[in-house]
Amino acid sequence: MENIHRRTLLKTAPLGALAFTSACQSISKTTQTNQSTSSPNNLAKDEAFWAHIASQYDMKPDIINVENGNWGVMSRPVLNAYIAHTERVNRDNSFFSRREFYGELRPILENLATRLDVSTSELAITRGATEALFNIINGFNKLQAGDGVMIADLDYDSVRDAMRNIAKQNRCELIELTLPEPASFDAIITHYTQALENHPNTKLLLLTHISHRTGLAIPVREITQIAQARGVRVVVDAAHSWGQMDFTLSDLGADFVGLNLHKWIGAPIGVGLMYIREDRLAEVSPNICASDGEQDKIYGRVHTGTSNFAAILTVPDALAFHDMIGPKNKEARLKYLRSLWVDACKDNSRIQILTPEDNRLHAGITSFRLKDITSTTGNKALAEHLLKEHNVFCVHRNGIASGSCIRITPNVYNSPADMSLTAKAVIKTALNYSP
């Protein structure tokens, strides 16, 4: 699949769009060689290969950065491409935006649609998953008074707020779930199934593919099928999942999806995607700024204004670098790095790992909690302690029904040594730290 995507990219990308260095080309050659002789799970432990990948990133040297969930660092080849695109846009000014940009946007959308196994008419570029989800939720026009709108405690704060507000505006019932902890694949499906049975008025369901709070990856496809059979529309927050896990939108089967390209795909900050299934387009009203000609188009559902053209032009470069690593290889590596610190910590009686061991229910992100520290203040102080005392940079997360936590998020430039030092810091802190 990676080679197919690379060929598609090379055929559709405009001249000069791939500003890659010789180092990036060597990654492609190394990857192809390793893929022919090694499975993703075996390649995940090939430290020579991953050291070569890590060498393509320029990182802050005085900390161990295991907080890669905010946004993704661009690799050096992608950064160089972004700089080149920025220089071009700045030089060509409005001649580019008025005469050239939309011709170059079309093959980018075609590339993305091919990868996600959807139609270009179902995709629109946004500034991120949040913008995509806001426009979908705010524009959803099938709610009536008394209908149900369902969210969960692990959903993203501002997306939860959008669902709350649309419920209030339409005089709907807001149904808030607390996901099971510890979770299991079947328990999550049962939890949503029971909630839908208990609330037959539900018309709109928010599912977060990978939670930014704990890293829990829920079985979206299975839940979506159950919900849709009951006439429920499903909107999926895939901000953290595409690029961290290997899947297509047809795999999920959802009605609406918001995705990021600047987290795990590695594009510049400010690029995301909005997906609306073609037969659901009329259920999302056009943006108030949409022209007459945009009323029946997906891009009539979002109006960003002047965009960061260079960031969008860099998407093919980011996708090509992602392909050179290999989506399945990347997913396996992130899961492997996660396992190194989790396996070292999970038997400690004070450390509570919040993300299950089931390989289907996590990727690289996993959160932990010290059993007697559940407050936001306490976990914020704990994250500060890990940085000051151990040079381990991570972040606290709140909003979970059972209490706040610390999130550990490795990326492909992290090493087993980073994860070992992270584990040692967490274990030492668990033994000696008191709030």
Coordinates of C-alpha atoms in Angstrom, one line a residue:
M1 CA 0.0 0.0 0.0
E2 CA 2.8 2.4 0.8
N3 CA 4.4 2.0 -2.6
I4 CA 1.0 2.6 -4.3
H5 CA 0.6 5.8 -2.3
R6 CA 4.1 6.9 -3.3
R7 CA 3.4 6.3 -7.0
T8 CA 0.1 8.2 -6.7
L9 CA 1.9 11.1 -5.0
L10 CA 4.7 11.3 -7.6
K11 CA 2.1 11.3 -10.5
T12 CA -0.1 13.9 -9.0
A13 CA 2.2 16.3 -7.2
P14 CA 3.0 19.5 -9.0
L15 CA 6.5 20.1 -10.2
G16 CA 8.9 21.0 -7.4
A17 CA 6.5 20.0 -4.6
L18 CA 8.8 17.3 -3.3
A19 CA 11.7 19.2 -1.8
F20 CA 13.3 16.2 -0.2
T21 CA 16.9 15.8 0.8
S22 CA 19.2 12.9 0.0
A23 CA 18.8 11.7 3.6
C24 CA 15.1 11.4 3.1
Q25 CA 15.6 9.4 -0.1
S26 CA 17.9 7.0 1.8
I27 CA 15.1 6.4 4.3
S28 CA 12.9 5.3 1.4
K29 CA 15.6 2.9 0.1
T30 CA 16.2 1.5 3.6
T31 CA 12.5 1.1 4.3
Q32 CA 11.9 -0.8 1.1
T33 CA 14.8 -3.1 1.9
N34 CA 13.6 -3.7 5.5
Q35 CA 9.9 -4.1 4.5
S36 CA 10.8 -7.0 2.2
T37 CA 12.6 -8.9 5.0
S38 CA 10.9 -7.8 8.2
S39 CA 7.3 -7.6 9.6
P40 CA 6.3 -4.3 11.2
N41 CA 6.5 -5.8 14.6
N42 CA 10.0 -7.0 14.0
L43 CA 11.1 -3.7 12.3
A44 CA 9.7 -1.9 15.4
K45 CA 12.8 -3.2 17.3
D46 CA 15.4 -2.5 14.6
E47 CA 17.2 0.3 16.3
A48 CA 19.6 1.0 13.4
F49 CA 16.6 1.7 11.2
W50 CA 14.8 3.9 13.8
A51 CA 18.1 5.8 14.6
H52 CA 18.2 6.7 10.9
I53 CA 14.6 8.0 11.2
A54 CA 15.3 9.9 14.4
S55 CA 18.3 11.6 12.7
Q56 CA 15.8 13.4 10.4
Y57 CA 14.4 15.3 13.4
D58 CA 15.9 18.3 15.2
M59 CA 14.8 18.2 18.8
K60 CA 15.4 20.2 22.0
P61 CA 18.4 18.4 23.4
D62 CA 18.1 19.0 27.1
I63 CA 14.8 17.2 27.8
I64 CA 13.2 13.8 27.1
N65 CA 10.2 14.9 25.2
V66 CA 7.4 12.4 25.6
E67 CA 4.7 15.1 25.0
N68 CA 4.1 14.7 21.3
G69 CA 0.3 14.9 21.5
N70 CA -0.1 18.6 21.2
W71 CA 1.1 18.7 17.6
G72 CA 3.7 16.7 15.6
V73 CA 7.2 17.8 14.9
M74 CA 8.0 18.1 11.2
S75 CA 11.0 16.0 10.1
R76 CA 13.8 18.0 8.6
P77 CA 13.0 17.2 5.0
V78 CA 9.4 18.2 5.5
L79 CA 10.5 21.4 7.3
N80 CA 12.8 22.2 4.4
A81 CA 9.9 21.7 2.0
Y82 CA 7.7 24.0 4.1
I83 CA 10.3 26.7 4.0
A84 CA 10.6 26.3 0.2
H85 CA 6.8 26.5 -0.2
T86 CA 6.7 29.5 2.1
E87 CA 9.3 31.3 0.0
R88 CA 7.5 30.6 -3.2
V89 CA 4.1 31.8 -1.8
N90 CA 5.7 34.9 -0.4
R91 CA 7.5 35.6 -3.7
D92 CA 4.6 34.9 -6.0
N93 CA 2.0 36.6 -3.8
S94 CA -1.5 36.9 -5.1
F95 CA -0.5 35.6 -8.5
F96 CA 0.0 32.2 -6.8
S97 CA -3.2 32.3 -4.8
R98 CA -5.4 33.5 -7.7
R99 CA -3.9 31.6 -10.6
E100 CA -2.1 28.5 -9.3
F101 CA -3.2 27.4 -5.8
Y102 CA -6.5 25.7 -6.7
G103 CA -5.0 23.8 -9.5
E104 CA -2.4 22.4 -7.1
L105 CA -4.9 21.8 -4.3
R106 CA -6.9 19.3 -6.5
P107 CA -4.2 16.6 -6.7
I108 CA -3.5 17.0 -3.0
L109 CA -7.2 16.3 -2.3
E110 CA -7.1 13.4 -4.7
N111 CA -4.0 12.0 -2.9
L112 CA -5.8 12.2 0.5
A113 CA -9.0 10.7 -0.9
T114 CA -7.1 7.8 -2.3
R115 CA -5.4 7.1 1.0
L116 CA -8.6 7.4 3.0
D117 CA -10.7 5.4 0.5
V118 CA -13.3 8.1 0.0
S119 CA -14.3 10.6 -2.8
T120 CA -12.7 14.0 -3.1
S121 CA -16.2 15.4 -3.0
E122 CA -16.4 14.1 0.6
L123 CA -13.2 16.0 1.8
A124 CA -12.4 19.6 2.6
I125 CA -9.2 21.1 3.9
T126 CA -9.5 22.8 7.3
R127 CA -7.1 24.3 9.8
G128 CA -7.4 21.2 12.0
A129 CA -9.8 18.5 13.3
T130 CA -11.3 20.9 15.7
E131 CA -12.4 23.3 13.0
A132 CA -13.8 20.4 11.0
L133 CA -15.8 19.0 13.9
F134 CA -17.1 22.5 14.9
N135 CA -18.5 23.1 11.4
I136 CA -20.0 19.6 11.2
I137 CA -21.7 19.8 14.7
N138 CA -22.8 23.4 14.4
G139 CA -24.2 22.7 10.9
F140 CA -26.0 19.5 11.8
N141 CA -29.6 20.2 11.0
K142 CA -31.5 17.0 11.9
L143 CA -32.0 17.6 15.6
Q144 CA -35.4 18.4 17.0
A145 CA -36.6 19.2 20.5
G146 CA -36.4 16.1 22.7
D147 CA -33.7 14.3 20.6
G148 CA -30.6 12.9 22.3
V149 CA -27.0 14.1 21.8
M150 CA -24.5 11.6 23.3
I151 CA -20.9 12.3 24.4
A152 CA -18.4 10.7 26.8
D153 CA -15.9 11.8 29.4
L154 CA -12.9 11.0 27.3
D155 CA -14.0 13.2 24.4
Y156 CA -12.1 16.4 23.6
D157 CA -13.2 19.4 25.8
S158 CA -14.1 21.9 23.0
V159 CA -15.9 19.2 21.0
R160 CA -17.9 18.2 24.0
D161 CA -18.8 21.8 24.5
A162 CA -19.9 22.1 20.9
M163 CA -22.2 19.1 21.4
R164 CA -23.5 20.6 24.6
N165 CA -24.3 23.9 22.9
I166 CA -26.0 22.3 19.9
A167 CA -28.1 20.2 22.4
K168 CA -29.0 23.4 24.3
Q169 CA -29.8 25.3 21.1
N170 CA -32.1 22.6 19.8
R171 CA -33.7 21.8 23.2
C172 CA -32.2 18.2 23.1
E173 CA -31.3 15.9 25.9
L174 CA -27.5 15.8 26.5
I175 CA -26.4 12.3 27.4
E176 CA -23.0 12.1 29.1
L177 CA -21.3 8.7 29.4
T178 CA -18.5 7.6 31.6
L179 CA -16.4 5.0 29.8
P180 CA -15.5 1.9 31.7
E181 CA -12.1 1.9 33.5
P182 CA -10.3 -0.4 33.1
A183 CA -11.7 -0.8 29.6
S184 CA -12.0 -3.8 27.4
F185 CA -12.9 -4.1 23.8
D186 CA -16.2 -5.9 24.5
A187 CA -17.0 -3.7 27.6
I188 CA -16.7 -0.5 25.5
I189 CA -19.1 -1.9 22.8
T190 CA -21.5 -3.1 25.5
H191 CA -21.4 0.3 27.3
Y192 CA -22.4 2.2 24.2
T193 CA -24.9 -0.4 23.1
Q194 CA -26.6 -0.2 26.6
A195 CA -26.5 3.6 26.5
L196 CA -28.2 3.7 23.1
E197 CA -30.8 1.2 24.3
N198 CA -31.4 3.4 27.4
H199 CA -31.7 6.5 25.3
P200 CA -33.6 5.6 22.1
N201 CA -34.1 9.3 21.4
T202 CA -30.4 9.6 20.5
K203 CA -29.8 11.2 17.1
L204 CA -26.2 12.3 17.2
L205 CA -23.3 10.4 18.7
L206 CA -19.7 11.7 19.2
L207 CA -17.0 9.0 19.2
T208 CA -13.3 9.8 19.8
H209 CA -11.2 7.3 18.0
I210 CA -8.1 7.9 20.2
S211 CA -8.7 9.9 23.4
H212 CA -6.3 12.8 24.0
R213 CA -6.8 12.2 27.7
T214 CA -5.7 8.6 28.1
G215 CA -4.9 7.3 24.6
L216 CA -7.8 4.8 24.7
A217 CA -8.6 3.7 21.1
I218 CA -12.3 2.7 21.0
P219 CA -13.8 0.2 18.5
V220 CA -15.3 2.9 16.3
R221 CA -16.5 0.7 13.5
E222 CA -18.4 -1.7 15.7
I223 CA -20.1 1.1 17.7
T224 CA -20.9 3.0 14.5
Q225 CA -22.7 0.0 13.0
I226 CA -24.8 -0.4 16.2
A227 CA -25.6 3.3 16.3
Q228 CA -26.4 3.6 12.6
A229 CA -28.7 0.6 12.8
R230 CA -30.8 2.7 15.2
G231 CA -30.9 5.7 13.0
V232 CA -28.1 7.6 14.9
R233 CA -25.7 9.8 13.0
V234 CA -22.1 9.3 14.1
V235 CA -19.4 12.0 14.2
V236 CA -15.9 10.8 14.8
D237 CA -13.0 12.8 16.3
A238 CA -10.0 11.3 14.6
A239 CA -7.6 14.1 15.5
H240 CA -5.1 11.7 17.2
S241 CA -5.7 8.5 15.2
W242 CA -4.8 9.0 11.5
G243 CA -1.0 8.6 11.3
Q244 CA -0.7 7.0 14.7
M245 CA -2.8 4.0 13.5
D246 CA -3.1 2.7 10.0
F247 CA -6.7 2.8 8.7
T248 CA -9.0 4.4 6.1
L249 CA -12.3 6.3 6.6
S250 CA -14.1 3.5 5.0
D251 CA -12.8 1.2 7.7
L252 CA -14.6 3.4 10.3
G253 CA -17.9 3.7 8.4
A254 CA -18.8 7.0 10.2
D255 CA -21.1 9.7 8.8
F256 CA -18.8 12.6 9.7
V257 CA -15.1 12.7 10.7
G258 CA -12.6 15.4 11.6
L259 CA -8.9 14.7 11.2
N260 CA -5.6 16.4 11.8
L261 CA -2.6 16.3 9.4
H262 CA -0.4 18.3 11.8
K263 CA -0.3 15.7 14.6
W264 CA 0.7 12.2 13.4
I265 CA 1.1 12.8 9.7
G266 CA 3.7 15.4 10.4
A267 CA 2.4 18.3 8.2
P268 CA 2.9 21.9 9.4
I269 CA 0.6 23.3 12.1
G270 CA -2.8 24.4 10.8
V271 CA -3.8 21.6 8.4
G272 CA -6.7 19.2 8.9
L273 CA -9.6 17.5 7.1
M274 CA -13.3 17.5 7.2
Y275 CA -15.1 14.4 6.0
I276 CA -18.9 14.3 5.3
R277 CA -20.2 11.1 3.7
E278 CA -21.7 12.1 0.4
D279 CA -25.3 11.0 1.2
R280 CA -25.1 13.0 4.5
L281 CA -24.0 16.3 3.0
A282 CA -27.5 17.8 3.1
E283 CA -27.7 17.1 6.9
V284 CA -25.0 19.7 7.5
S285 CA -26.1 23.1 6.6
P286 CA -23.9 25.3 4.5
N287 CA -21.7 27.8 6.3
I288 CA -23.3 31.3 6.6
C289 CA -20.6 32.5 4.2
A290 CA -21.2 29.9 1.5
S291 CA -22.0 31.3 -1.9
D292 CA -24.9 30.0 -4.1
G293 CA -22.4 27.8 -6.0
E294 CA -21.2 26.2 -2.7
Q295 CA -24.5 25.2 -1.3
D296 CA -24.2 21.6 -2.5
K297 CA -20.4 21.3 -2.0
I298 CA -18.6 20.1 1.1
Y299 CA -16.3 23.2 1.0
G300 CA -19.5 25.2 1.5
R301 CA -19.6 23.8 5.0
V302 CA -16.4 25.5 6.1
H303 CA -15.1 29.0 5.5
T304 CA -11.6 29.6 6.7
G305 CA -10.7 32.8 4.9
T306 CA -7.1 33.3 3.6
S307 CA -5.3 30.0 4.3
N308 CA -1.7 29.1 5.0
F309 CA -1.0 28.1 1.5
A310 CA 2.5 26.8 2.2
A311 CA 1.3 24.5 4.9
I312 CA -1.3 22.9 2.5
L313 CA 1.3 22.6 -0.2
T314 CA 3.6 20.7 2.3
V315 CA 1.0 18.0 2.8
P316 CA 2.3 15.8 0.0
D317 CA 5.8 16.1 1.4
A318 CA 4.6 15.1 4.9
L319 CA 2.6 12.2 3.4
A320 CA 5.6 11.0 1.4
F321 CA 7.8 11.0 4.5
H322 CA 5.1 9.1 6.3
D323 CA 5.1 6.6 3.5
M324 CA 8.8 6.2 3.6
I325 CA 8.6 5.1 7.2
G326 CA 5.5 3.0 6.4
P327 CA 2.2 3.6 8.2
K328 CA 2.1 0.0 9.6
N329 CA 5.8 0.3 10.7
K330 CA 5.1 3.6 12.4
E331 CA 2.1 2.2 14.3
A332 CA 4.1 -0.8 15.4
R333 CA 7.0 1.4 16.6
L334 CA 4.8 3.7 18.6
K335 CA 3.1 0.7 20.3
Y336 CA 6.6 -0.8 21.0
L337 CA 7.9 2.4 22.6
R338 CA 4.7 2.6 24.6
S339 CA 5.2 -1.0 25.8
L340 CA 8.7 -0.3 27.1
W341 CA 7.7 2.2 29.8
V342 CA 4.3 0.6 30.5
D343 CA 5.8 -2.9 31.0
A344 CA 8.3 -1.4 33.4
C345 CA 5.7 0.4 35.5
K346 CA 2.5 -1.7 35.4
D347 CA 3.4 -3.9 38.4
N348 CA 4.1 -1.0 40.7
S349 CA 1.2 -0.9 43.2
R350 CA 1.1 2.9 43.2
I351 CA 1.1 3.4 39.4
Q352 CA -2.3 3.0 37.6
I353 CA -2.0 2.6 33.9
L354 CA -5.2 3.9 32.3
T355 CA -4.9 2.4 28.8
P356 CA -5.5 -1.4 28.3
E357 CA -2.9 -3.8 27.1
D358 CA -5.2 -5.0 24.3
N359 CA -3.4 -4.0 21.2
R360 CA -6.6 -2.9 19.5
L361 CA -7.3 -0.3 22.2
H362 CA -4.1 1.8 22.1
A363 CA -1.4 3.1 19.8
G364 CA 1.4 5.2 21.3
I365 CA -0.4 7.4 23.8
T366 CA -0.9 6.1 27.3
S367 CA -1.7 7.9 30.6
F368 CA -1.0 6.9 34.2
R369 CA -2.1 8.1 37.5
L370 CA -0.5 7.8 41.0
K371 CA -3.3 6.2 43.0
D372 CA -3.6 8.9 45.6
I373 CA -3.3 11.9 43.2
T374 CA -6.4 12.5 41.2
S375 CA -6.8 16.3 41.2
T376 CA -5.9 18.6 38.3
T377 CA -3.6 20.6 40.6
G378 CA -1.9 17.4 41.9
N379 CA -1.2 16.1 38.4
K380 CA 0.0 19.4 37.1
A381 CA 2.5 19.5 39.9
L382 CA 3.5 15.9 39.2
A383 CA 4.2 16.7 35.6
E384 CA 6.3 19.7 36.7
H385 CA 8.2 17.4 39.2
L386 CA 9.0 14.9 36.4
L387 CA 10.4 17.8 34.3
K388 CA 12.4 19.5 37.0
E389 CA 13.8 16.4 38.7
H390 CA 14.2 14.0 35.8
N391 CA 14.1 16.1 32.6
V392 CA 11.1 14.1 31.4
F393 CA 8.6 16.4 29.7
C394 CA 5.0 15.2 29.7
V395 CA 1.6 16.8 30.4
H396 CA -1.3 16.4 32.8
R397 CA -4.8 15.7 31.5
N398 CA -8.1 16.3 33.2
G399 CA -11.8 15.8 32.5
I400 CA -11.7 12.0 33.1
A401 CA -14.6 11.0 35.5
S402 CA -12.2 9.0 37.7
G403 CA -9.7 11.8 38.0
S404 CA -6.8 13.6 36.3
C405 CA -3.7 11.9 35.0
I406 CA -0.3 12.2 33.3
R407 CA -0.1 11.5 29.6
I408 CA 3.0 9.9 28.0
T409 CA 3.2 10.3 24.2
P410 CA 6.4 9.1 22.4
N411 CA 7.0 9.8 18.7
V412 CA 9.2 8.0 16.1
Y413 CA 12.3 10.1 17.1
N414 CA 12.2 8.7 20.7
S415 CA 14.5 5.8 21.6
P416 CA 14.2 2.9 23.9
A417 CA 16.7 4.8 26.1
D418 CA 14.2 7.6 26.3
M419 CA 11.4 5.3 27.4
S420 CA 13.7 3.5 29.9
L421 CA 14.6 6.9 31.5
T422 CA 10.9 7.9 31.5
A423 CA 9.9 4.6 33.2
K424 CA 12.7 5.1 35.8
A425 CA 11.5 8.6 36.5
V426 CA 7.9 7.5 37.0
I427 CA 8.9 4.6 39.2
K428 CA 11.2 6.8 41.4
T429 CA 8.5 9.4 41.6
A430 CA 5.9 6.8 42.6
L431 CA 8.2 5.7 45.5
N432 CA 9.2 9.1 46.8
Y433 CA 6.8 11.8 45.6
S434 CA 4.0 13.2 47.8
P435 CA 1.9 16.2 46.7

